[in-house]
Structures are given as structure tokens and as C-alpha cells.
């Protein structure tokens, strides 16, 4: 029997390798889809403005298709792996009984000895067989871990956590850039900077101007050490910045970019991200200096007003002024302004420019200018072209030269006359964000408020209607497979009866070889049904997952801007639904569901056989199942008790991660890496602690359920002996009853692997089905409505408007506008 064990091990290792590869490929394919979803959801207003929803839906669906095909392959690998495992296992039984028959026939071994050897190996191989489904899980984990460890093991060229480097005192802020050359790693054939040199004295304002792509913003990124230059150096007060401690350097510098990144929290917390120990008085002073105090105080909740996902609850000018206040609380010696007003309308630009002028006083300021009118008073203007410095001087000096700067100024004057912005963004202010729910009761209350209820298998099957044909084939295979071990128990008792023949009896050899071959037949049936079951259940699950992801994405694409203003509909939370919750639903329909049907049929057949051959023993042995059910119920209770709360905490951690990655440049500039990492870990800490306690209780319940069977064997053998002594049952009938129950009861072990995943699936499905039922106020993908010819005349008559998230603040009060064609 042991001669086939190496084949089983090799087979398991090979399938695990295939699984790991398939899982890794699947993760990469779905990562593409996830990237599309994230890109679209974080720019939803732009997508809506350009009617890009149908195109984005098509793009997302195409990416899902590629991931689905890889997932179906993985299901086939699982089926092949389990089929080979069971085929080898049953082949070893066939070989053992064939050879054992010959030994007994030749009187070289007693039948009892053959059975002892067989039982020893069989119990081990059955345990290995029960571990088979876990190999599939292990293979999936290995595939996922491969991608994770590539990130974990990667060593950064510029380490944000490094404690090395100087921390000089009393820096004045003199910046010296010498012969700076740089090429982006993603574009190695394009040199962006070609020997740039300039100086900025302490307190000076130096403006960098030039056409798009000339290298202005690249200099800002090099000053913040997002990259290291190829050649040349940057010095602050004569010290090269790569010799200065990175965290110290970035804390010494303030930055305001073209599109400021605000985090989905309050105005106060966003400013505190600038400096952790800032006082309330310093926050107020920074807001005043940034011309933000008045509009912040106009909000009912003041600085405790939530800015929304990516600051969407604020206008462009308001976001910029909050970002300026955030930079000012650091009291930086160097201030970097990277086209800080280029995305604003004329009115907002004027207010923000005043704030920037205030912020620049007494600091070395490097300005990347889009509108040249904003840098007329700069101490020094550096005109650049194609990565080189062309000319340097004040506004008056460069205008007199009539060179590059003069051309840029004249070109911008002409453009400003041809095109002016005529609309300003209105502020949208959300209510205070909900505090993180950390206890189960509050989470359940929140789910009830949202109308989300835990789903069940029947509702999941309703959404899987297109796969019913595949599911029927899979269920039929599971039913056939469920008959294998009841048949095994009967064949096994026949072998024992054959071994009762005396050595040399021809009937012993004939019957022994026949029943040995029957085990090989059982192995074939088990292998074929396992492949069919895993493939069709897996294919159904993958198709359902793709459809749910697509349905969620399509439904979200229909929504209007109001939907995305709500904190619970942030890009991070919707992405979590798509990337995590939808795949969790497929656990309710994958190959593990087949093990449940297998278990039901197997136990039903086993009980039927038991009652047929000896109802007295059957009554005793089936008493074990309620006790085993108690163990399973306990397991489900411990798994399900915190599932909703854990899902919420994981969602919050995903939201933090997504915000940090989306705004990684801001995170680096503000040296928030450790703070956001600690916040991420804090959201994971509670589920981690809960899972540790849950693992202990789960182990106790599993141990209880497993130990029940040993009490069954003890009581059944004892009672069977009593029945034989009292001539109530024949010895073979006693064994048939015992084996029919004990062998089929082992299927409970396979079925138990399904329930933890099923619980996760029902919670995830509840959240998803709730999202699918949401209807938009304005359907962005409807074909309904008139389609008149547009001539260009626009009229607004007595328009009143309030943002739904702030109904107490009127935005438009009877607005009348008329634009003639």
C-alpha cells in the first residue's frame, strides 16, 4: 500500500504548484479590473460629464472576462488534483487486497494481519484524503502570497523609514541646484532635465516657468526626494539633500500641488496631518493666513466638517486653502508651490493667490507657475525649455530681453482673451462622518439602517440562474459520488468475509481478486465525479462572481453625483465590494458545495444500509450525528458571530490603504507613512484579536466534533459484541452496520470545510444585493427621454438648489441665467 504514497505526494505537490500559478495569474488579471474600477470611481464626475459610463463598463467587463477564464482553469486543477488523490488512494486499496488475497491463499499471512495493515494505512490515507481540499486552499494562498512577498521583500532606493542621515539645526533655506540631470525610470529614453542649475536665497521667491513637459514639476519632485537625480546635486544650506535624513528633510519643506489631496476625514484632521502635535490655536492661525477661516466657520460644524472622499465635498478653491493651511502648520523654511492655482477659476484663483502670497512671506519659495500673472513679483524667474534653463531674471528684466519668457507671457495673454472660465465650483459640505463602528451591535444597527440583510443560499442561487444547467450536472456528480463510500463499506465487509475462507480455497482467490478490482472501479467513479463536480461548481461560481461584479459596476455607473457624495459610497468602499465581497460570494457555489450534497447522500445511504442489516445497532450509531451537528453548529456560531463586524473593520482598513496609495505623493511629502500604517493596523487589530479567540473556540468545537466518532466506535463495538453473543445479529451484519456509518460519517469532515466560507458568502451577498437594489435619482445610462436638437441657448429660471448631504444650506436661491445662442 505504501508503494503508491510517493505518487500521492508528488501528485499533491504538482497540483499545488499548478494551483499557485493559476491563483497568481488570476490575481493579476483581476488586479487589472480592480485598477480600472479604482480609476473610474475616483474620477466619477469626469466620467459622468463625458458620458463615459458605457465605455468604462465595457472596459471593466473585458478585464473580468480574462480573470474568469483563469479562475475556471483553477477549478479544473482542483478537480484533477482531488481526482488523482482519490484514484491513487483507491488503487492502493485494490493493490493491498489483491496482494493480501494471494498471501492469505498461500498461507503466508493471516487475514487478520492483512486487515490490520490495511486499517493502519487506510486511516492515514483517509486523513490525507480529507486534507485534499485544503491543498487547493493552500495552492491559492501560495499564489496570492507570491505577489505579496514580491512587495514585502522589495528594498526601496529611497527609504522613508530610514533613520540615517544628518539632521542639521538652524537651516536658513538656501537652495542650490547644480547641473541637475534626470530621466524617469518609466521613460529611460527621454531625458527630462539636462544640466539645470540655479540658486534660491533664504526668503526669496523663485518661479519656474515654461511650456508643459519642460521639467518644472520634476524639479519639485527631486527637491522632495521622490526620486534621485542621475547627475548633479541639490543642496540646502550647502548640504546635499541625499545626506540629510529623509523624514527631517520633508518635515522641513511644505508643498501645495495643483490638485491637493485631502483625506476623507474632517478639516481639522486634514490640517493635523501637516503636523501631529499642532494646537487648536495654530490651526486657527493657519486657516486665517490661508484665507480659509471665514468659509470654514460658515459651516455648521466648523473645522469638524468632513471634506468627503478625496475632498469632493469642497470646491477647488476651498481644497487649496485647506492644503495651504496644512502646509503652514509645519512652519516650513521652504515652500514648494506646484501650479497651485492652475486648476481654479478666476475668482478662486484670486483668493488662493492672496493666501499663497501670505504663506510665502519669510520663506524660500519655489513656484511652478501656470498663470504667469501670478509670479510678476517673484525675486527671480527661471524660464525653461526642453529640460534646460534658457534665461533668468526678474519680470521686468526678462520682458526687456524679449526672449522665451516674453513669448510665454504674450501667448498667455492671447489665450486668456480667447477663453475665460465663467463658472465657479460651489462648496458641498457633508455631515460629520460616522465614527468607526467597533462593536457588533452598532454594526448590525448600521446594516439595518442601510437595509442590508444577510442573504441565504436560495437567494444566491436565484442570481445564479444562468448556471443552473451546470449546477445540475455538478449536483448529479455529487450525488453519484455520495454513493461511493456506502458502497465502499459493503465491499469492505465482503473482503473480510472472503478472508474467512481457509488458505488454498479457490473461492478465496477468485472472490478476493474480484472485490479488490471493485475498489479500483470505485476509485474511477470517485475520480470522474470529482472532476465533473469541481469543474462545473467552479465554473458556475466564477461566472456568478463575474456577473455580480459587472452588475455592481454597471449599477454604480448609473448613479448620479449625489450617490458618491455619501460617505458610505466612497470609492474605497465600492472598490472593496468589487474586489473582496463579490469573490467571497462564490464560496457558496464552489466545489465545497458539492461536498455538502456528497455528505447528505453518503450519510443517507449509510443510515439506510445500517437499518437494513441491523436496526438495533443503527439506532445507536446514528445517535452520533446530532452530537456531531452540535459541534458544527458551535463552529458556525463562532465563525458567524463577528463576521459582519470583521467585514466592516476590513473595509475601513481597505479604505485607509486606498487613500494612502492614491495620494502617495502627499503621504510622502507630509511624512504620514507611519501614521497611516498605524491607522491601517489599528483597523486590522480588532479582527486579528477576535480571530485569535475564535480560533481557540473553533479548535475546541472541531475537537469535540472529531472525538465523537471515537466514542461511536467504542460504543458500537461493545454493543455489537453483545448482539453477536445473544445471536441477535450475524458478525458480518454487525460489521456492515458499523462500517456503513463510520465510513460515511467521514464525509462530515469534507462538508465542514464549506460552512466557514458559506457564512462569509452570505454576509458578502447581503451587502452586494443591497447595492444592486439601489436606484439613481438621475440615471446616467438610460435611453429614455427626449433628444432635441441642441443649438447652444441655455436658460436657468428661478433655480433653487441644496445639496442632499447638507439640506440646511441653500446654494442657489432663485438663480436666473440666460445664454443666447
Short mmCIF file of C-alpha atoms in Angstrom, two decimals, residues 22-276:
data_model
loop_
_atom_site.label_atom_id
_atom_site.label_comp_id
_atom_site.label_asym_id
_atom_site.label_seq_id
_atom_site.Cartn_x
_atom_site.Cartn_y
_atom_site.Cartn_z
CA UNK A 22 -3.21 29.76 -11.61
CA UNK A 23 -4.02 31.75 -8.47
CA UNK A 24 -1.19 34.17 -9.18
CA UNK A 25 -2.36 34.66 -12.76
CA UNK A 26 -5.95 35.07 -11.59
CA UNK A 27 -4.90 37.71 -9.06
CA UNK A 28 -3.02 39.63 -11.77
CA UNK A 29 -5.97 39.51 -14.16
CA UNK A 30 -8.42 40.70 -11.53
CA UNK A 31 -5.92 43.36 -10.40
CA UNK A 32 -6.29 44.92 -13.85
CA UNK A 33 -10.07 45.02 -13.38
CA UNK A 34 -9.59 46.45 -9.90
CA UNK A 35 -7.33 49.15 -11.29
CA UNK A 36 -9.96 50.13 -13.85
CA UNK A 37 -12.64 50.28 -11.16
CA UNK A 38 -10.46 52.40 -8.88
CA UNK A 39 -9.52 54.75 -11.71
CA UNK A 40 -13.14 55.23 -12.74
CA UNK A 41 -14.62 55.56 -9.24
CA UNK A 42 -12.07 58.14 -8.14
CA UNK A 43 -12.85 60.25 -11.23
CA UNK A 44 -16.58 59.64 -11.36
CA UNK A 45 -17.61 63.23 -12.01
CA UNK A 46 -15.36 63.37 -15.06
CA UNK A 47 -16.80 60.06 -16.32
CA UNK A 48 -20.35 61.38 -15.85
CA UNK A 49 -19.51 64.68 -17.55
CA UNK A 50 -18.27 62.90 -20.69
CA UNK A 51 -20.97 60.17 -20.72
CA UNK A 52 -18.17 57.65 -20.36
CA UNK A 53 -20.16 55.09 -18.34
CA UNK A 54 -20.88 52.64 -21.23
CA UNK A 55 -17.24 52.68 -22.31
CA UNK A 56 -15.97 52.12 -18.77
CA UNK A 57 -18.46 49.27 -18.24
CA UNK A 58 -17.23 47.58 -21.40
CA UNK A 59 -13.60 48.05 -20.37
CA UNK A 60 -14.27 46.63 -16.89
CA UNK A 61 -16.22 43.63 -18.24
CA UNK A 62 -13.41 42.79 -20.65
CA UNK A 63 -10.90 42.71 -17.81
CA UNK A 64 -13.24 40.49 -15.76
CA UNK A 65 -13.56 38.03 -18.64
CA UNK A 66 -9.83 37.38 -18.60
CA UNK A 67 -9.84 36.80 -14.84
CA UNK A 68 -12.84 34.48 -15.09
CA UNK A 69 -11.19 32.16 -17.60
CA UNK A 70 -8.18 31.79 -15.29
CA UNK A 71 -10.48 31.06 -12.35
CA UNK A 72 -12.26 28.31 -14.30
CA UNK A 73 -8.90 26.72 -15.10
CA UNK A 74 -8.10 26.78 -11.39
CA UNK A 75 -11.35 24.88 -10.67
CA UNK A 76 -10.31 22.23 -13.18
CA UNK A 77 -6.90 21.90 -11.50
CA UNK A 78 -8.63 21.41 -8.14
CA UNK A 79 -10.78 18.66 -9.64
CA UNK A 80 -7.80 16.95 -11.23
CA UNK A 81 -5.82 17.14 -8.02
CA UNK A 82 -8.55 15.63 -5.86
CA UNK A 83 -9.39 13.05 -8.54
CA UNK A 84 -5.78 11.86 -8.75
CA UNK A 85 -5.54 11.76 -4.96
CA UNK A 86 -8.60 9.55 -4.60
CA UNK A 87 -7.65 7.41 -7.61
CA UNK A 88 -4.25 6.67 -6.11
CA UNK A 89 -5.84 6.03 -2.71
CA UNK A 90 -8.37 3.52 -4.09
CA UNK A 91 -5.68 1.98 -6.28
CA UNK A 92 -3.66 1.33 -3.13
CA UNK A 93 -6.70 -0.41 -1.60
CA UNK A 94 -7.05 -2.56 -4.73
CA UNK A 95 -3.36 -3.45 -4.68
CA UNK A 96 -3.42 -4.21 -0.95
CA UNK A 97 -6.39 -6.59 -1.17
CA UNK A 98 -5.11 -8.23 -4.37
CA UNK A 99 -1.71 -8.96 -2.83
CA UNK A 100 -3.28 -9.69 0.57
CA UNK A 101 -5.54 -12.28 -1.03
CA UNK A 102 -2.51 -14.02 -2.53
CA UNK A 103 -0.73 -14.01 0.87
CA UNK A 104 -3.74 -15.49 2.64
CA UNK A 105 -4.30 -18.01 -0.17
CA UNK A 106 -0.67 -19.20 0.16
CA UNK A 107 -0.98 -19.23 3.95
CA UNK A 108 1.88 -16.72 4.21
CA UNK A 109 -0.22 -14.29 6.23
CA UNK A 110 -3.39 -14.38 8.31
CA UNK A 111 -6.47 -12.50 7.12
CA UNK A 112 -6.49 -10.56 10.41
CA UNK A 113 -2.93 -9.39 9.80
CA UNK A 114 -3.85 -8.16 6.31
CA UNK A 115 -6.76 -6.21 7.78
CA UNK A 116 -4.58 -4.70 10.50
CA UNK A 117 -2.09 -3.45 7.92
CA UNK A 118 -4.91 -2.22 5.73
CA UNK A 119 -6.64 -0.32 8.53
CA UNK A 120 -3.38 1.33 9.57
CA UNK A 121 -2.66 2.63 6.09
CA UNK A 122 -6.30 3.34 5.26
CA UNK A 123 -6.85 5.59 8.28
CA UNK A 124 -3.77 7.59 7.33
CA UNK A 125 -4.75 7.81 3.68
CA UNK A 126 -8.31 8.85 4.59
CA UNK A 127 -6.88 11.63 6.72
CA UNK A 128 -4.74 12.63 3.75
CA UNK A 129 -7.82 12.47 1.54
CA UNK A 130 -9.68 14.79 3.89
CA UNK A 131 -6.74 17.16 3.64
CA UNK A 132 -7.12 17.16 -0.15
CA UNK A 133 -9.50 20.16 -0.31
CA UNK A 134 -7.13 22.09 1.92
CA UNK A 135 -4.33 21.58 -0.62
CA UNK A 136 -6.47 23.59 -3.04
CA UNK A 137 -6.76 26.37 -0.47
CA UNK A 138 -3.02 26.12 0.19
CA UNK A 139 -2.30 26.43 -3.53
CA UNK A 140 -4.48 29.53 -3.75
CA UNK A 141 -2.72 31.01 -0.73
CA UNK A 142 0.68 30.29 -2.26
CA UNK A 143 -0.32 32.05 -5.46
CA UNK A 144 -1.56 35.11 -3.57
CA UNK A 145 1.47 35.11 -1.26
CA UNK A 146 3.87 35.18 -4.20
CA UNK A 147 2.65 38.61 -5.29
CA UNK A 148 2.57 39.86 -1.69
CA UNK A 149 6.11 38.77 -0.88
CA UNK A 150 7.43 40.47 -4.00
CA UNK A 151 6.19 43.73 -2.49
CA UNK A 152 7.28 42.89 1.07
CA UNK A 153 10.79 41.83 0.02
CA UNK A 154 11.38 44.79 -2.28
CA UNK A 155 14.04 47.17 -0.97
CA UNK A 156 13.34 50.85 -1.74
CA UNK A 157 16.05 53.00 -3.22
CA UNK A 158 14.79 55.88 -1.07
CA UNK A 159 13.63 54.51 2.28
CA UNK A 160 11.01 56.68 4.04
CA UNK A 161 11.58 54.76 7.30
CA UNK A 162 15.35 55.21 7.31
CA UNK A 163 16.86 56.75 10.45
CA UNK A 164 20.14 57.51 8.68
CA UNK A 165 21.22 60.94 7.53
CA UNK A 166 22.00 64.30 9.10
CA UNK A 167 19.50 66.44 10.99
CA UNK A 168 21.12 69.87 10.75
CA UNK A 169 20.00 72.69 13.04
CA UNK A 170 19.16 76.30 12.15
CA UNK A 171 18.69 75.78 8.42
CA UNK A 172 18.14 79.08 6.62
CA UNK A 173 16.62 77.70 3.44
CA UNK A 174 19.19 78.45 0.74
CA UNK A 175 18.64 76.07 -2.18
CA UNK A 176 21.38 75.33 -4.69
CA UNK A 177 20.67 73.19 -7.77
CA UNK A 178 23.83 72.23 -9.67
CA UNK A 179 23.99 70.57 -13.12
CA UNK A 180 20.85 68.53 -12.45
CA UNK A 181 20.15 65.72 -14.93
CA UNK A 182 17.25 63.31 -14.66
CA UNK A 183 15.34 60.65 -16.58
CA UNK A 184 12.17 58.96 -15.31
CA UNK A 185 12.62 55.17 -14.84
CA UNK A 186 9.46 54.51 -16.88
CA UNK A 187 10.79 56.61 -19.79
CA UNK A 188 14.52 55.86 -19.90
CA UNK A 189 14.86 57.18 -23.46
CA UNK A 190 13.63 60.70 -22.61
CA UNK A 191 15.93 62.94 -20.57
CA UNK A 192 13.70 65.40 -18.70
CA UNK A 193 16.40 67.60 -17.11
CA UNK A 194 19.62 68.39 -18.96
CA UNK A 195 22.02 70.09 -16.58
CA UNK A 196 19.73 72.53 -14.74
CA UNK A 197 21.43 74.93 -12.30
CA UNK A 198 20.04 77.79 -10.18
CA UNK A 199 20.02 79.24 -6.68
CA UNK A 200 17.27 80.40 -4.31
CA UNK A 201 18.45 82.51 -1.38
CA UNK A 202 16.69 82.39 2.01
CA UNK A 203 13.35 84.20 1.87
CA UNK A 204 13.41 84.55 -1.92
CA UNK A 205 10.57 83.56 -4.24
CA UNK A 206 11.88 81.81 -7.35
CA UNK A 207 9.45 80.99 -10.17
CA UNK A 208 9.94 78.21 -12.71
CA UNK A 209 8.13 78.84 -16.00
CA UNK A 210 7.99 77.12 -19.34
CA UNK A 211 5.77 75.05 -21.58
CA UNK A 212 4.36 71.72 -20.48
CA UNK A 213 6.98 68.97 -20.22
CA UNK A 214 9.97 71.27 -19.80
CA UNK A 215 10.85 69.79 -16.38
CA UNK A 216 9.42 72.35 -13.92
CA UNK A 217 7.43 69.91 -11.76
CA UNK A 218 10.23 67.36 -11.96
CA UNK A 219 12.48 69.78 -10.04
CA UNK A 220 9.85 69.94 -7.27
CA UNK A 221 9.75 66.14 -7.10
CA UNK A 222 13.53 65.96 -6.87
CA UNK A 223 13.57 68.58 -4.10
CA UNK A 224 11.22 66.31 -2.12
CA UNK A 225 13.39 63.29 -2.99
CA UNK A 226 10.63 61.33 -4.67
CA UNK A 227 13.48 60.35 -7.00
CA UNK A 228 17.27 60.61 -7.01
CA UNK A 229 18.89 62.54 -9.88
CA UNK A 230 21.14 60.79 -12.36
CA UNK A 231 23.78 63.51 -12.14
CA UNK A 232 24.21 66.77 -10.33
CA UNK A 233 23.09 67.64 -6.84
CA UNK A 234 20.60 69.64 -4.81
CA UNK A 235 21.82 71.35 -1.64
CA UNK A 236 20.06 73.13 1.20
CA UNK A 237 22.38 75.48 3.07
CA UNK A 238 25.28 73.73 1.35
CA UNK A 239 24.26 70.23 2.49
CA UNK A 240 23.32 67.71 -0.19
CA UNK A 241 19.74 66.57 0.40
CA UNK A 242 20.60 62.89 -0.06
CA UNK A 243 22.84 63.24 3.01
CA UNK A 244 20.00 64.71 5.10
CA UNK A 245 17.59 62.40 6.94
CA UNK A 246 14.62 61.94 4.61
CA UNK A 247 11.88 62.45 7.21
CA UNK A 248 13.68 65.53 8.55
CA UNK A 249 14.00 66.95 5.03
CA UNK A 250 10.33 66.53 4.18
CA UNK A 251 9.25 67.97 7.53
CA UNK A 252 11.40 71.00 6.70
CA UNK A 253 9.55 71.54 3.39
CA UNK A 254 5.91 72.49 2.76
CA UNK A 255 4.22 71.69 -0.55
CA UNK A 256 0.96 72.71 -2.24
CA UNK A 257 0.25 70.99 -5.54
CA UNK A 258 -2.07 71.64 -8.48
CA UNK A 259 -4.64 69.08 -7.29
CA UNK A 260 -4.36 68.94 -3.50
CA UNK A 261 -5.09 65.60 -1.88
CA UNK A 262 -7.43 65.78 1.10
CA UNK A 263 -8.25 62.66 3.08
CA UNK A 264 -11.79 61.52 3.83
CA UNK A 265 -11.96 62.98 7.31
CA UNK A 266 -12.57 66.36 8.94
CA UNK A 267 -10.92 69.67 8.04
CA UNK A 268 -9.23 69.63 11.45
CA UNK A 269 -7.74 66.16 10.95
CA UNK A 270 -6.55 67.04 7.45
CA UNK A 271 -4.66 70.02 8.90
CA UNK A 272 -3.28 67.88 11.73
CA UNK A 273 -1.77 65.62 9.07
CA UNK A 274 0.55 68.55 8.43
CA UNK A 275 1.89 68.33 11.99
CA UNK A 276 0.71 65.84 14.57
#
